[in-house]
Tab-separated table of N, CA and C in Angstrom:
chain	number	residue	atom	x	y	z
A	28	MET	N	85.198	18.060	92.359
A	28	MET	CA	85.092	18.499	90.994
A	28	MET	C	86.455	18.992	90.524
A	29	GLN	N	86.819	18.606	89.324
A	29	GLN	CA	88.131	18.938	88.799
A	29	GLN	C	88.046	20.214	87.957
A	30	ARG	N	89.014	21.125	88.119
A	30	ARG	CA	89.037	22.380	87.367
A	30	ARG	C	89.915	22.222	86.132
A	31	LEU	N	89.479	22.830	85.056
A	31	LEU	CA	90.289	22.856	83.839
A	31	LEU	C	91.137	24.119	83.862
A	32	THR	N	92.389	23.940	83.630
A	32	THR	CA	93.271	25.105	83.609
A	32	THR	C	93.245	25.722	82.216
A	33	PRO	N	93.654	26.967	82.097
A	33	PRO	CA	93.665	27.611	80.777
A	33	PRO	C	94.483	26.830	79.751
A	34	GLY	N	95.534	26.177	80.162
A	34	GLY	CA	96.358	25.395	79.233
A	34	GLY	C	95.583	24.251	78.619
A	35	TYR	N	94.778	23.552	79.446
A	35	TYR	CA	93.966	22.451	78.936
A	35	TYR	C	92.871	22.967	78.009
A	36	LEU	N	92.292	24.094	78.341
A	36	LEU	CA	91.254	24.670	77.480
A	36	LEU	C	91.828	25.027	76.111
A	37	LEU	N	93.013	25.591	76.111
A	37	LEU	CA	93.663	25.959	74.858
A	37	LEU	C	93.980	24.716	74.029
A	38	LEU	N	94.462	23.667	74.680
A	38	LEU	CA	94.767	22.420	73.993
A	38	LEU	C	93.494	21.808	73.405
A	39	ALA	N	92.414	21.795	74.175
A	39	ALA	CA	91.147	21.246	73.696
A	39	ALA	C	90.640	22.039	72.487
A	40	PHE	N	90.750	23.330	72.548
A	40	PHE	CA	90.309	24.178	71.437
A	40	PHE	C	91.153	23.904	70.188
A	41	ALA	N	92.457	23.807	70.349
A	41	ALA	CA	93.349	23.567	69.217
A	41	ALA	C	93.051	22.223	68.565
A	42	LEU	N	92.791	21.203	69.382
A	42	LEU	CA	92.483	19.882	68.838
A	42	LEU	C	91.156	19.886	68.087
A	43	ALA	N	90.197	20.639	68.580
A	43	ALA	CA	88.885	20.689	67.930
A	43	ALA	C	88.928	21.557	66.670
A	44	ALA	N	89.628	22.655	66.730
A	44	ALA	CA	89.640	23.598	65.617
A	44	ALA	C	90.626	23.207	64.524
A	45	GLY	N	91.632	22.451	64.841
A	45	GLY	CA	92.665	22.083	63.870
A	45	GLY	C	92.125	21.451	62.607
A	46	PRO	N	91.335	20.359	62.703
A	46	PRO	CA	90.812	19.739	61.482
A	46	PRO	C	89.911	20.682	60.678
A	47	ALA	N	89.129	21.492	61.364
A	47	ALA	CA	88.252	22.427	60.653
A	47	ALA	C	89.077	23.447	59.879
A	48	ALA	N	90.156	23.915	60.477
A	48	ALA	CA	91.020	24.883	59.799
A	48	ALA	C	91.701	24.244	58.596
A	49	ALA	N	92.103	22.983	58.719
A	49	ALA	CA	92.760	22.288	57.610
A	49	ALA	C	91.796	22.103	56.449
A	50	ILE	N	90.552	21.760	56.747
A	50	ILE	CA	89.542	21.592	55.699
A	50	ILE	C	89.299	22.921	54.998
A	51	ALA	N	89.166	23.985	55.771
A	51	ALA	CA	88.923	25.309	55.199
A	51	ALA	C	90.094	25.755	54.336
A	52	ALA	N	91.313	25.388	54.728
A	52	ALA	CA	92.496	25.796	53.973
A	52	ALA	C	92.543	25.119	52.613
A	53	ASP	N	91.948	23.921	52.490
A	53	ASP	CA	91.959	23.201	51.229
A	53	ASP	C	90.921	23.726	50.242
A	54	GLN	N	89.964	24.490	50.711
A	54	GLN	CA	88.906	25.002	49.853
A	54	GLN	C	89.433	26.166	49.021
A	55	PRO	N	89.103	26.191	47.734
A	55	PRO	CA	89.539	27.336	46.922
A	55	PRO	C	88.803	28.595	47.383
A	56	THR	N	89.518	29.687	47.362
A	56	THR	CA	88.886	30.933	47.785
A	56	THR	C	88.228	31.585	46.584
A	57	LYS	N	87.091	32.189	46.822
A	57	LYS	CA	86.379	32.901	45.774
A	57	LYS	C	86.637	34.385	45.963
A	58	THR	N	87.055	35.016	44.898
A	58	THR	CA	87.271	36.452	44.938
A	58	THR	C	86.143	37.108	44.168
A	59	ILE	N	85.477	38.003	44.813
A	59	ILE	CA	84.398	38.737	44.169
A	59	ILE	C	84.893	40.149	43.932
A	60	LYS	N	84.960	40.530	42.666
A	60	LYS	CA	85.419	41.874	42.326
A	60	LYS	C	84.202	42.758	42.123
A	61	THR	N	84.174	43.826	42.846
A	61	THR	CA	83.108	44.795	42.643
A	61	THR	C	83.687	45.957	41.860
A	62	VAL	N	82.897	46.479	40.979
A	62	VAL	CA	83.348	47.594	40.160
A	62	VAL	C	82.792	48.873	40.748
A	63	THR	N	83.679	49.781	41.034
A	63	THR	CA	83.260	51.087	41.524
A	63	THR	C	83.461	52.097	40.415
A	64	ALA	N	82.945	53.277	40.615
A	64	ALA	CA	83.073	54.317	39.599
A	64	ALA	C	84.535	54.577	39.249
A	65	LYS	N	85.425	54.490	40.219
A	65	LYS	CA	86.837	54.750	39.952
A	65	LYS	C	87.455	53.646	39.101
A	66	ASP	N	86.801	52.463	39.030
A	66	ASP	CA	87.308	51.362	38.223
A	66	ASP	C	86.775	51.401	36.795
A	67	THR	N	85.915	52.366	36.489
A	67	THR	CA	85.305	52.407	35.174
A	67	THR	C	86.391	52.401	34.107
A	68	PRO	N	86.336	51.439	33.214
A	68	PRO	CA	87.373	51.361	32.200
A	68	PRO	C	87.286	52.524	31.218
A	69	LEU	N	88.390	52.767	30.543
A	69	LEU	CA	88.424	53.814	29.535
A	69	LEU	C	88.011	53.220	28.196
A	70	ASP	N	86.920	52.504	28.194
A	70	ASP	CA	86.396	51.840	27.016
A	70	ASP	C	85.080	52.523	26.668
A	71	GLY	N	85.027	53.134	25.488
A	71	GLY	CA	83.845	53.895	25.100
A	71	GLY	C	82.563	53.085	25.122
A	72	LYS	N	82.622	51.848	24.663
A	72	LYS	CA	81.422	51.007	24.627
A	72	LYS	C	80.922	50.723	26.040
A	73	VAL	N	81.832	50.361	26.925
A	73	VAL	CA	81.453	50.078	28.312
A	73	VAL	C	80.869	51.332	28.958
A	74	MET	N	81.517	52.467	28.739
A	74	MET	CA	81.029	53.714	29.337
A	74	MET	C	79.675	54.099	28.760
A	75	PHE	N	79.477	53.910	27.454
A	75	PHE	CA	78.183	54.232	26.850
A	75	PHE	C	77.077	53.426	27.523
A	76	HIS	N	77.311	52.136	27.679
A	76	HIS	CA	76.278	51.283	28.272
A	76	HIS	C	76.077	51.594	29.752
A	77	GLU	N	77.123	52.066	30.415
A	77	GLU	CA	77.011	52.406	31.832
A	77	GLU	C	76.350	53.762	32.058
A	78	TYR	N	76.671	54.740	31.236
A	78	TYR	CA	76.220	56.103	31.483
A	78	TYR	C	75.113	56.592	30.553
A	79	CYS	N	75.089	56.153	29.309
A	79	CYS	CA	74.218	56.763	28.303
A	79	CYS	C	73.001	55.924	27.919
A	80	ALA	N	73.152	54.615	27.951
A	80	ALA	CA	72.120	53.727	27.419
A	80	ALA	C	70.799	53.814	28.166
A	81	VAL	N	70.814	54.213	29.413
A	81	VAL	CA	69.561	54.291	30.164
A	81	VAL	C	68.593	55.272	29.501
A	82	CYS	N	69.098	56.310	28.882
A	82	CYS	CA	68.237	57.260	28.165
A	82	CYS	C	68.272	57.024	26.655
A	83	HIS	N	69.474	56.901	26.092
A	83	HIS	CA	69.620	56.808	24.642
A	83	HIS	C	69.400	55.393	24.113
A	84	GLY	N	69.367	54.390	24.977
A	84	GLY	CA	69.119	53.013	24.560
A	84	GLY	C	70.393	52.270	24.223
A	85	GLU	N	70.323	50.954	24.338
A	85	GLU	CA	71.474	50.103	24.026
A	85	GLU	C	71.912	50.290	22.574
A	86	ASN	N	70.959	50.591	21.695
A	86	ASN	CA	71.276	50.784	20.278
A	86	ASN	C	71.477	52.256	19.936
A	87	ALA	N	71.458	53.141	20.945
A	87	ALA	CA	71.719	54.583	20.809
A	87	ALA	C	70.665	55.324	19.997
A	88	GLN	N	69.480	54.745	19.847
A	88	GLN	CA	68.455	55.368	19.023
A	88	GLN	C	67.421	56.159	19.835
A	89	GLY	N	67.746	56.469	21.085
A	89	GLY	CA	66.867	57.310	21.897
A	89	GLY	C	65.739	56.569	22.584
A	90	ASN	N	65.859	55.262	22.688
A	90	ASN	CA	64.768	54.449	23.236
A	90	ASN	C	65.170	53.680	24.490
A	91	GLY	N	65.948	54.312	25.356
A	91	GLY	CA	66.369	53.653	26.590
A	91	GLY	C	65.224	53.504	27.568
A	92	PRO	N	65.395	52.709	28.615
A	92	PRO	CA	64.323	52.462	29.573
A	92	PRO	C	63.834	53.715	30.297
A	93	ALA	N	64.652	54.744	30.399
A	93	ALA	CA	64.225	55.973	31.078
A	93	ALA	C	63.653	57.003	30.108
A	94	ALA	N	63.667	56.726	28.825
A	94	ALA	CA	63.253	57.705	27.814
A	94	ALA	C	61.825	58.196	28.024
A	95	ASP	N	60.917	57.304	28.366
A	95	ASP	CA	59.516	57.697	28.543
A	95	ASP	C	59.309	58.647	29.715
A	96	ALA	N	60.208	58.630	30.665
A	96	ALA	CA	60.068	59.486	31.843
A	96	ALA	C	60.558	60.913	31.586
A	97	LEU	N	61.206	61.145	30.462
A	97	LEU	CA	61.753	62.465	30.160
A	97	LEU	C	60.728	63.330	29.436
A	98	LYS	N	60.833	64.637	29.618
A	98	LYS	CA	59.914	65.567	28.953
A	98	LYS	C	60.121	65.560	27.447
A	99	LYS	N	61.352	65.448	27.016
A	99	LYS	CA	61.679	65.401	25.590
A	99	LYS	C	62.458	64.117	25.330
A	100	ALA	N	62.114	63.445	24.259
A	100	ALA	CA	62.771	62.175	23.930
A	100	ALA	C	64.268	62.387	23.717
A	101	PRO	N	65.088	61.459	24.193
A	101	PRO	CA	66.534	61.555	23.963
A	101	PRO	C	66.844	61.462	22.470
A	102	ALA	N	67.939	62.064	22.080
A	102	ALA	CA	68.345	62.065	20.674
A	102	ALA	C	68.714	60.667	20.204
A	103	ASP	N	68.473	60.433	18.928
A	103	ASP	CA	68.963	59.233	18.260
A	103	ASP	C	70.414	59.531	17.909
A	104	LEU	N	71.332	58.997	18.674
A	104	LEU	CA	72.746	59.322	18.499
A	104	LEU	C	73.354	58.706	17.249
A	105	THR	N	72.638	57.793	16.609
A	105	THR	CA	73.161	57.193	15.379
A	105	THR	C	73.020	58.143	14.192
A	106	GLN	N	72.275	59.231	14.367
A	106	GLN	CA	71.978	60.153	13.268
A	106	GLN	C	72.753	61.470	13.347
A	107	ILE	N	73.699	61.570	14.260
A	107	ILE	CA	74.423	62.835	14.437
A	107	ILE	C	75.124	63.250	13.145
A	108	SER	N	75.870	62.365	12.531
A	108	SER	CA	76.582	62.707	11.292
A	108	SER	C	75.611	63.039	10.171
A	109	ARG	N	74.578	62.240	10.037
A	109	ARG	CA	73.601	62.466	8.966
A	109	ARG	C	72.981	63.858	9.085
A	110	LYS	N	72.729	64.302	10.295
A	110	LYS	CA	72.127	65.629	10.508
A	110	LYS	C	73.141	66.762	10.347
A	111	ASN	N	74.397	66.410	10.155
A	111	ASN	CA	75.462	67.401	9.985
A	111	ASN	C	76.185	67.186	8.658
A	112	SER	N	75.404	67.008	7.604
A	112	SER	CA	75.928	66.862	6.240
A	112	SER	C	76.941	65.726	6.109
A	113	GLY	N	76.737	64.654	6.866
A	113	GLY	CA	77.588	63.476	6.765
A	113	GLY	C	78.896	63.558	7.534
A	114	LYS	N	79.118	64.653	8.244
A	114	LYS	CA	80.362	64.816	9.009
A	114	LYS	C	80.046	64.767	10.497
A	115	PHE	N	80.825	63.977	11.225
A	115	PHE	CA	80.631	63.877	12.676
A	115	PHE	C	81.227	65.121	13.334
A	116	PRO	N	80.405	65.909	14.042
A	116	PRO	CA	80.878	67.150	14.674
A	116	PRO	C	81.571	66.867	16.009
A	117	GLU	N	82.781	66.371	15.914
A	117	GLU	CA	83.510	65.885	17.085
A	117	GLU	C	83.589	66.910	18.216
A	118	ILE	N	83.973	68.125	17.899
A	118	ILE	CA	84.140	69.136	18.950
A	118	ILE	C	82.802	69.449	19.609
A	119	ARG	N	81.761	69.576	18.812
A	119	ARG	CA	80.424	69.874	19.359
A	119	ARG	C	79.960	68.748	20.287
A	120	VAL	N	80.108	67.503	19.859
A	120	VAL	CA	79.676	66.366	20.681
A	120	VAL	C	80.500	66.308	21.965
A	121	MET	N	81.798	66.548	21.851
A	121	MET	CA	82.653	66.551	23.037
A	121	MET	C	82.196	67.636	24.018
A	122	ARG	N	81.872	68.807	23.517
A	122	ARG	CA	81.441	69.906	24.391
A	122	ARG	C	80.099	69.589	25.063
A	123	VAL	N	79.226	68.877	24.364
A	123	VAL	CA	77.943	68.483	24.969
A	123	VAL	C	78.179	67.456	26.070
A	124	ILE	N	79.024	66.458	25.806
A	124	ILE	CA	79.321	65.440	26.821
A	124	ILE	C	79.920	66.090	28.061
A	125	LYS	N	80.860	67.001	27.849
A	125	LYS	CA	81.525	67.663	28.975
A	125	LYS	C	80.619	68.645	29.706
A	126	GLY	N	79.561	69.097	29.035
A	126	GLY	CA	78.683	70.085	29.655
A	126	GLY	C	79.076	71.506	29.331
A	127	ASP	N	80.032	71.673	28.406
A	127	ASP	CA	80.442	73.016	28.002
A	127	ASP	C	79.367	73.685	27.150
A	128	ASP	N	78.648	72.900	26.351
A	128	ASP	CA	77.549	73.410	25.531
A	128	ASP	C	76.254	72.772	26.005
A	129	GLU	N	75.237	73.578	26.134
A	129	GLU	CA	73.914	73.044	26.465
A	129	GLU	C	73.131	72.885	25.176
A	130	LEU	N	72.234	71.955	25.182
A	130	LEU	CA	71.328	71.764	24.062
A	130	LEU	C	69.942	72.196	24.495
A	131	ALA	N	69.223	72.866	23.608
A	131	ALA	CA	67.860	73.281	23.932
A	131	ALA	C	67.018	72.063	24.305
A	132	ALA	N	67.280	70.945	23.632
A	132	ALA	CA	66.524	69.721	23.911
A	132	ALA	C	66.754	69.213	25.323
A	133	HIS	N	67.872	69.579	25.907
A	133	HIS	CA	68.172	69.120	27.261
A	133	HIS	C	67.533	70.000	28.315
A	134	GLY	N	66.911	71.082	27.888
A	134	GLY	CA	66.205	71.937	28.849
A	134	GLY	C	67.125	72.353	29.977
A	135	ASN	N	66.651	72.136	31.183
A	135	ASN	CA	67.425	72.545	32.361
A	135	ASN	C	68.298	71.399	32.856
A	136	ARG	N	69.184	70.977	32.026
A	136	ARG	CA	70.154	69.946	32.381
A	136	ARG	C	69.519	68.581	32.631
A	137	ALA	N	68.579	68.185	31.781
A	137	ALA	CA	68.019	66.836	31.908
A	137	ALA	C	69.094	65.794	31.633
A	138	MET	N	70.021	66.125	30.720
A	138	MET	CA	71.131	65.210	30.458
A	138	MET	C	72.221	65.502	31.472
A	139	PRO	N	72.683	64.485	32.164
A	139	PRO	CA	73.771	64.713	33.120
A	139	PRO	C	75.010	65.253	32.416
A	140	VAL	N	75.744	66.057	33.120
A	140	VAL	CA	76.993	66.596	32.592
A	140	VAL	C	78.080	65.587	32.923
A	141	TRP	N	78.386	64.725	31.969
A	141	TRP	CA	79.320	63.637	32.232
A	141	TRP	C	80.735	64.136	32.439
A	142	GLY	N	81.101	65.249	31.824
A	142	GLY	CA	82.448	65.777	32.031
A	142	GLY	C	82.718	66.032	33.501
A	143	THR	N	81.738	66.600	34.197
A	143	THR	CA	81.882	66.858	35.633
A	143	THR	C	82.041	65.550	36.393
A	144	ILE	N	81.254	64.559	36.039
A	144	ILE	CA	81.322	63.259	36.712
A	144	ILE	C	82.657	62.584	36.416
A	145	PHE	N	83.086	62.607	35.157
A	145	PHE	CA	84.362	61.987	34.806
A	145	PHE	C	85.516	62.672	35.528
A	146	ARG	N	85.450	64.011	35.670
A	146	ARG	CA	86.512	64.722	36.390
A	146	ARG	C	86.548	64.309	37.850
A	147	SER	N	85.388	63.979	38.430
A	147	SER	CA	85.367	63.560	39.835
A	147	SER	C	85.958	62.162	40.012
A	148	LEU	N	86.018	61.385	38.931
A	148	LEU	CA	86.538	60.023	39.001
A	148	LEU	C	88.050	59.962	38.873
A	149	SER	N	88.635	60.957	38.238
A	149	SER	CA	90.073	60.905	38.002
A	149	SER	C	90.603	62.298	37.701
A	150	SER	N	91.853	62.348	37.330
A	150	SER	CA	92.502	63.612	36.991
A	150	SER	C	91.888	64.194	35.722
A	151	LYS	N	92.279	65.411	35.391
A	151	LYS	CA	91.800	66.030	34.156
A	151	LYS	C	92.183	65.177	32.955
A	152	GLU	N	93.397	64.640	32.974
A	152	GLU	CA	93.840	63.799	31.864
A	152	GLU	C	92.967	62.550	31.765
A	153	GLY	N	92.652	61.940	32.911
A	153	GLY	CA	91.782	60.766	32.924
A	153	GLY	C	90.390	61.108	32.432
A	154	SER	N	89.892	62.271	32.832
A	154	SER	CA	88.581	62.725	32.388
A	154	SER	C	88.570	62.921	30.878
A	155	ASP	N	89.604	63.553	30.354
A	155	ASP	CA	89.693	63.770	28.909
A	155	ASP	C	89.765	62.444	28.159
A	156	LEU	N	90.480	61.468	28.715
A	156	LEU	CA	90.554	60.148	28.083
A	156	LEU	C	89.184	59.484	28.051
A	157	ARG	N	88.428	59.609	29.129
A	157	ARG	CA	87.083	59.022	29.180
A	157	ARG	C	86.173	59.668	28.138
A	158	VAL	N	86.177	61.002	28.101
A	158	VAL	CA	85.331	61.715	27.137
A	158	VAL	C	85.730	61.333	25.718
A	159	ASN	N	87.020	61.273	25.437
A	159	ASN	CA	87.486	60.922	24.099
A	159	ASN	C	87.090	59.493	23.727
A	160	ALA	N	87.196	58.564	24.665
A	160	ALA	CA	86.803	57.175	24.390
A	160	ALA	C	85.311	57.093	24.080
A	161	LEU	N	84.507	57.809	24.838
A	161	LEU	CA	83.061	57.826	24.606
A	161	LEU	C	82.751	58.482	23.260
A	162	LEU	N	83.417	59.568	22.970
A	162	LEU	CA	83.241	60.282	21.706
A	162	LEU	C	83.557	59.377	20.520
A	163	LYS	N	84.672	58.666	20.579
A	163	LYS	CA	85.070	57.780	19.481
A	163	LYS	C	84.074	56.631	19.316
A	164	TYR	N	83.543	56.127	20.421
A	164	TYR	CA	82.548	55.056	20.326
A	164	TYR	C	81.292	55.570	19.623
A	165	ILE	N	80.821	56.750	20.018
A	165	ILE	CA	79.622	57.334	19.394
A	165	ILE	C	79.879	57.588	17.908
A	166	GLU	N	81.045	58.095	17.587
A	166	GLU	CA	81.387	58.346	16.184
A	166	GLU	C	81.371	57.041	15.383
A	167	GLY	N	81.764	55.955	16.011
A	167	GLY	CA	81.855	54.667	15.328
A	167	GLY	C	80.528	54.049	14.935
A	168	PHE	N	79.428	54.425	15.579
A	168	PHE	CA	78.152	53.805	15.202
A	168	PHE	C	77.229	54.747	14.428
A	169	GLN	N	77.798	55.740	13.790
A	169	GLN	CA	76.985	56.659	12.998
A	169	GLN	C	76.415	55.965	11.766
A	170	ALA	N	75.143	56.265	11.468
A	170	ALA	CA	74.490	55.714	10.282
A	170	ALA	C	75.174	56.268	9.038
A	171	LYS	N	75.287	55.450	8.052
A	171	LYS	CA	75.948	55.870	6.798
A	171	LYS	C	74.932	56.401	5.824
């Protein structure tokens, strides 16, 4: 019986694997990008749909898929200006988003404190940019 030396085994492997490697090299590679919380863009619309729409709804009228599970219905965010004599209360809304002001309607923190979450994603400056982008998006869809 003849023994195969390690050199012959290596040569046999290289000859067998070579064409397979060449075929694989010709195939285009697919890159799958996953989005993590740290990748969240500073785009108010994207952030609204990612963080707020589950309760407030895609149209911001308080009819999101989780709304029925809450003790109190989420606010219709399109009516904020109308309920404030036609002026958007920017500072008040910013303080609610950040969690600096509580709303009676939110009870015991039913609404997540997004400011805390945004701060965990980036620096204070990044957090402020996120809150401001979300604030401007909400201001932009106010009912006239």
